CSV table of C-alpha atoms in Angstrom, one decimal:
chain,number,residue,atom,x,y,z
A,1,ASP,CA,7.8,12.4,9.3
A,2,ILE,CA,7.2,9.5,11.2
A,3,GLN,CA,9.2,6.4,10.6
A,4,LEU,CA,8.1,2.7,11.2
A,5,THR,CA,10.5,-0.1,11.7
A,6,GLN,CA,9.8,-3.7,12.3
A,7,SER,CA,11.0,-6.8,13.9
A,8,PRO,CA,12.4,-9.4,12.6
A,9,SER,CA,13.2,-8.6,9.2
A,10,PHE,CA,12.8,-12.2,8.8
A,11,LEU,CA,11.9,-15.1,10.6
A,12,SER,CA,11.9,-18.8,9.8
A,13,ALA,CA,8.6,-21.1,11.2
A,14,SER,CA,6.8,-24.3,10.9
A,15,VAL,CA,3.6,-24.7,10.2
A,16,GLY,CA,1.6,-24.6,13.6
A,17,ASP,CA,3.7,-22.2,15.2
A,18,ARG,CA,2.5,-18.7,16.7
A,19,VAL,CA,4.4,-16.0,15.3
A,20,THR,CA,4.2,-12.3,16.3
A,21,ILE,CA,5.5,-9.2,14.4
A,22,THR,CA,6.3,-5.4,16.2
A,23,CYS,CA,6.1,-2.2,14.7
A,24,ARG,CA,7.4,0.4,16.1
A,25,ALA,CA,6.8,4.2,15.2
A,26,SER,CA,9.4,6.9,15.9
A,27,GLN,CA,6.6,9.1,17.5
A,28,GLY,CA,2.8,8.3,19.0
A,29,ILE,CA,0.2,7.6,16.3
A,30,SER,CA,-2.8,6.7,18.3
A,31,SER,CA,-4.4,3.6,16.7
A,32,TYR,CA,-3.4,4.7,13.1
A,33,LEU,CA,-2.2,1.5,11.9
A,34,ALA,CA,-2.3,-1.3,9.3
A,35,TRP,CA,-0.9,-4.7,8.1
A,36,TYR,CA,-0.7,-6.3,5.3
A,37,GLN,CA,0.4,-9.4,3.8
A,38,GLN,CA,2.0,-9.6,0.6
A,39,LYS,CA,2.9,-12.8,-1.5
A,40,PRO,CA,5.4,-12.5,-4.5
A,41,GLY,CA,4.5,-11.1,-7.6
A,42,LYS,CA,1.1,-10.1,-5.7
A,43,ALA,CA,-0.4,-6.8,-4.8
A,44,PRO,CA,-0.4,-6.6,-0.9
A,45,LYS,CA,-3.8,-7.6,0.8
A,46,LEU,CA,-5.4,-5.9,3.9
A,47,LEU,CA,-5.7,-7.8,6.8
A,48,ILE,CA,-6.1,-5.5,9.9
A,49,TYR,CA,-6.8,-1.9,10.2
A,50,ALA,CA,-7.2,0.8,13.2
A,51,ALA,CA,-4.5,-1.3,14.6
A,52,SER,CA,-6.9,-4.4,15.7
A,53,THR,CA,-10.0,-4.5,13.5
A,54,LEU,CA,-9.9,-7.8,11.4
A,55,GLN,CA,-10.5,-7.2,7.8
A,56,SER,CA,-13.7,-8.9,6.1
A,57,GLY,CA,-12.7,-12.7,4.9
A,58,VAL,CA,-9.1,-12.6,6.7
A,59,PRO,CA,-9.1,-15.4,8.9
A,60,SER,CA,-9.3,-15.3,12.9
A,61,ARG,CA,-5.7,-16.6,13.4
A,62,PHE,CA,-4.4,-12.9,12.5
A,63,SER,CA,-5.0,-10.9,15.4
A,64,GLY,CA,-3.2,-6.5,16.1
A,65,SER,CA,-2.7,-5.1,18.6
A,66,GLY,CA,-1.2,-2.1,20.2
A,67,SER,CA,-1.6,1.8,20.5
A,68,GLY,CA,1.1,4.7,20.7
A,69,THR,CA,4.3,3.3,19.7
A,70,GLU,CA,4.5,-0.3,19.5
A,71,PHE,CA,1.9,-2.4,17.5
A,72,THR,CA,2.1,-6.1,17.3
A,73,LEU,CA,0.7,-8.7,14.3
A,74,THR,CA,0.5,-12.0,15.6
A,75,ILE,CA,-0.4,-15.2,13.7
A,76,SER,CA,-1.8,-17.5,16.1
A,77,SER,CA,-1.5,-20.8,14.4
A,78,LEU,CA,1.0,-20.4,10.8
A,79,GLN,CA,-0.9,-22.2,8.1
A,80,PRO,CA,1.4,-22.9,4.8
A,81,GLU,CA,-0.3,-20.1,2.8
A,82,ASP,CA,0.5,-17.1,5.1
A,83,PHE,CA,4.4,-17.5,4.3
A,84,ALA,CA,4.9,-14.0,2.7
A,85,THR,CA,6.4,-10.9,3.9
A,86,TYR,CA,4.1,-8.6,5.8
A,87,TYR,CA,4.0,-4.7,5.9
A,88,CYS,CA,2.5,-2.3,8.7
A,89,GLN,CA,1.2,0.9,7.5
A,90,GLN,CA,0.7,4.5,9.0
A,91,LEU,CA,-0.9,7.0,7.0
A,92,ALA,CA,1.7,8.0,4.6
A,93,GLY,CA,4.3,5.3,5.6
A,94,PHE,CA,5.3,1.9,5.3
A,95,GLY,CA,7.4,-0.1,7.4
A,96,PRO,CA,10.2,-2.2,5.6
A,97,GLY,CA,8.6,-5.5,6.2
A,98,THR,CA,9.3,-8.8,7.7
A,99,LYS,CA,9.4,-12.0,5.6
A,100,VAL,CA,8.3,-15.1,7.0
A,101,ASP,CA,9.6,-18.4,5.1
A,102,ILE,CA,9.6,-22.0,6.1
A,103,LYS,CA,11.9,-23.7,8.4
B,1,GLN,CA,-16.9,-6.9,-7.7
B,2,VAL,CA,-14.0,-4.3,-6.9
B,3,GLN,CA,-11.6,-3.7,-9.8
B,4,LEU,CA,-8.9,-1.6,-10.8
B,5,VAL,CA,-7.2,-2.5,-13.7
B,6,GLN,CA,-3.9,-0.6,-14.8
B,7,SER,CA,-2.1,-0.3,-17.8
B,8,GLY,CA,0.7,-1.9,-19.1
B,9,ALA,CA,4.3,-1.8,-18.7
B,10,GLU,CA,6.2,1.0,-20.1
B,11,VAL,CA,9.5,1.3,-21.0
B,12,LYS,CA,11.5,4.7,-20.0
B,13,LYS,CA,14.9,6.6,-20.5
B,14,PRO,CA,16.1,8.1,-18.4
B,15,GLY,CA,14.8,12.1,-18.5
B,16,ALA,CA,11.3,10.8,-19.4
B,17,SER,CA,8.1,11.0,-17.8
B,18,VAL,CA,5.2,8.1,-17.6
B,19,LYS,CA,1.8,8.1,-17.2
B,20,VAL,CA,0.0,5.3,-15.9
B,21,SER,CA,-3.6,4.4,-15.7
B,22,CYS,CA,-6.3,2.7,-13.5
B,23,LYS,CA,-9.8,2.3,-14.6
B,24,ALA,CA,-12.2,1.7,-11.7
B,25,SER,CA,-15.4,-0.4,-11.5
B,26,GLY,CA,-17.8,-1.9,-9.4
B,27,TYR,CA,-18.2,1.1,-7.0
B,28,THR,CA,-19.0,4.7,-7.2
B,29,PHE,CA,-15.3,6.2,-8.3
B,30,THR,CA,-15.9,9.5,-6.7
B,31,GLY,CA,-16.7,8.0,-3.4
B,32,TYR,CA,-13.2,6.6,-2.1
B,33,TYR,CA,-9.8,8.2,-2.4
B,34,MET,CA,-7.2,6.9,-4.5
B,35,HIS,CA,-4.2,6.8,-3.7
B,36,TRP,CA,-0.4,5.5,-5.7
B,37,VAL,CA,2.4,3.2,-4.3
B,38,ARG,CA,5.2,1.8,-5.7
B,39,GLN,CA,7.7,-0.9,-5.1
B,40,ALA,CA,10.9,-1.0,-6.2
B,41,PRO,CA,12.5,-4.7,-7.5
B,42,GLY,CA,13.1,-6.7,-4.1
B,43,GLN,CA,12.0,-3.6,-1.9
B,44,GLY,CA,9.4,-2.3,0.3
B,45,LEU,CA,6.2,-0.3,-0.5
B,46,GLU,CA,6.5,3.1,-1.4
B,47,TRP,CA,3.4,5.6,-0.7
B,48,MET,CA,3.3,8.2,-3.4
B,49,GLY,CA,0.3,10.2,-2.5
B,50,ARG,CA,-3.4,10.3,-2.9
B,51,ILE,CA,-6.1,11.8,-4.9
B,52,ASN,CA,-9.7,12.8,-4.1
B,53,PRO,CA,-11.8,11.6,-7.4
B,54,ASN,CA,-14.5,13.6,-6.3
B,55,SER,CA,-12.7,17.3,-5.8
B,56,GLY,CA,-9.6,16.5,-7.5
B,57,GLY,CA,-7.5,17.3,-4.2
B,58,THR,CA,-4.4,15.9,-3.5
B,59,ASN,CA,-1.5,14.9,-1.9
B,60,TYR,CA,1.7,14.3,-2.3
B,61,ALA,CA,4.8,12.7,-0.3
B,62,GLN,CA,7.4,15.1,0.2
B,63,LYS,CA,9.8,12.9,-1.9
B,64,PHE,CA,7.6,13.3,-5.3
B,65,GLN,CA,6.7,16.7,-4.7
B,66,GLY,CA,7.6,18.6,-8.5
B,67,ARG,CA,7.6,15.1,-9.9
B,68,VAL,CA,4.7,13.8,-9.7
B,69,THR,CA,0.8,14.8,-11.0
B,70,MET,CA,-2.1,12.7,-10.2
B,71,THR,CA,-5.3,13.4,-11.8
B,72,ARG,CA,-8.4,11.7,-13.2
B,73,ASP,CA,-11.6,11.7,-15.1
B,74,THR,CA,-14.4,11.3,-13.3
B,75,SER,CA,-16.4,10.7,-16.7
B,76,ILE,CA,-14.6,7.0,-17.7
B,77,SER,CA,-13.8,6.3,-13.4
B,78,THR,CA,-10.0,6.5,-13.8
B,79,ALA,CA,-7.2,7.9,-12.5
B,80,TYR,CA,-3.9,8.4,-13.9
B,81,MET,CA,-0.2,9.3,-12.2
B,82,GLU,CA,2.2,11.0,-14.2
B,83,LEU,CA,5.9,10.9,-12.7
B,84,SER,CA,8.2,13.3,-14.6
B,85,ARG,CA,12.1,13.2,-15.1
B,86,LEU,CA,12.3,10.0,-14.6
B,87,ARG,CA,15.7,8.2,-12.9
B,88,SER,CA,16.9,4.3,-13.1
B,89,ASP,CA,15.8,4.0,-9.8
B,90,ASP,CA,12.3,5.3,-10.4
B,91,THR,CA,12.1,1.8,-12.4
B,92,ALA,CA,9.3,-0.4,-10.2
B,93,VAL,CA,6.0,-2.2,-9.9
B,94,TYR,CA,3.5,1.2,-9.3
B,95,TYR,CA,0.0,0.0,-7.9
B,96,CYS,CA,-3.4,2.4,-7.7
B,97,ALA,CA,-5.4,1.3,-4.9
B,98,ARG,CA,-8.6,2.2,-3.2
B,99,ALA,CA,-8.3,3.4,0.2
B,100,VAL,CA,-10.9,3.5,3.1
B,101,PRO,CA,-13.7,4.2,4.5
B,102,PRO,CA,-15.5,6.3,1.7
B,103,LEU,CA,-14.8,9.8,1.4
B,104,GLY,CA,-17.6,10.9,3.7
B,105,TYR,CA,-15.4,10.0,6.8
B,106,CYS,CA,-12.2,10.9,6.0
B,107,SER,CA,-9.6,13.4,7.2
B,108,SER,CA,-6.1,14.6,6.9
B,109,THR,CA,-5.1,11.8,9.6
B,110,SER,CA,-7.4,8.8,7.8
B,111,CYS,CA,-8.5,7.5,4.5
B,112,TYR,CA,-5.0,5.4,4.0
B,113,ASP,CA,-5.8,1.8,4.7
B,114,ILE,CA,-6.1,-0.1,1.6
B,115,ASP,CA,-9.0,-2.3,0.9
B,116,TYR,CA,-8.4,-2.8,-3.1
B,117,TRP,CA,-5.5,-3.0,-5.3
B,118,GLY,CA,-4.7,-2.7,-9.2
B,119,GLN,CA,-2.9,-5.3,-10.5
B,120,GLY,CA,0.5,-3.3,-11.0
B,121,THR,CA,2.1,-1.4,-13.8
B,122,LEU,CA,6.3,-2.1,-14.3
B,123,VAL,CA,7.9,0.9,-15.0
B,124,THR,CA,11.6,0.3,-16.6
B,125,VAL,CA,13.7,3.5,-16.6
B,126,SER,CA,16.9,2.6,-18.7
B,127,SER,CA,19.2,4.6,-21.3
C-alpha cells in the first residue's frame, strides 16, 4: 500500500501569511492527489483534485502543485476562516493531517 | 442540491454489528460511487470502501475485509454500511460521501475525489 505523510503536522500562522503544506507518497502516484479542509465537528471539504485543479467554489488563494511523490498545498494569504486541519488523499488513503492554528 | 442524510447515532456493545444508512438526493444516485470514510475521536480520516450504486460492486479497504458490507437500495436512493464484530476502537464518526467524476468516467484508479459528504454518524462501541 502507498503511504502518505504530511509536513508539518502542525503549524501556527497569522492572517495574511503564505502557508505551504507538503504531502509525500511512498511511491509515485502520478497526479492522483486531492486536498481537503476540515473544521471541528464538520465533514471535510474538497479543495483541490488531480493535484492542482481547484474545486468549484473554492477561493483562488488555495492552490496545489506537484506530481509523482511530492505535492504541495499553498494558501497564498491566510484568512481567518482557513484555520482548520488539512488532509491529502491519494485514492484509498489519506494523509495524517496538518493542523493550521492561529499564531 | 446534492444532499446525503445519514441515520442517527448508535451505541453498540463489543461484538455486535451496526448498519448505517445514507439517503441521497439532488442527483442521480446510480451515477456516482458512494464511499464510506470514518474518523475516530481526535484522529484522521480512514477510507473504508466504496460501492458502485449502479452495479452493486464494492471495493473494501483490506483492513475491513470480512467485517464490512456495503449495499444499496436504488429504489430509495439509499446506501448502507454494515460493520460487524465491533470493537472499542471502532468508535468513530462514519461518513458516507459521493465521489466524482460520474461512473462513466471511472476506472480502478479514479473516482476517489469526494465532493459531497453526509453529516456523519457517531457509532460508540462500549460495554
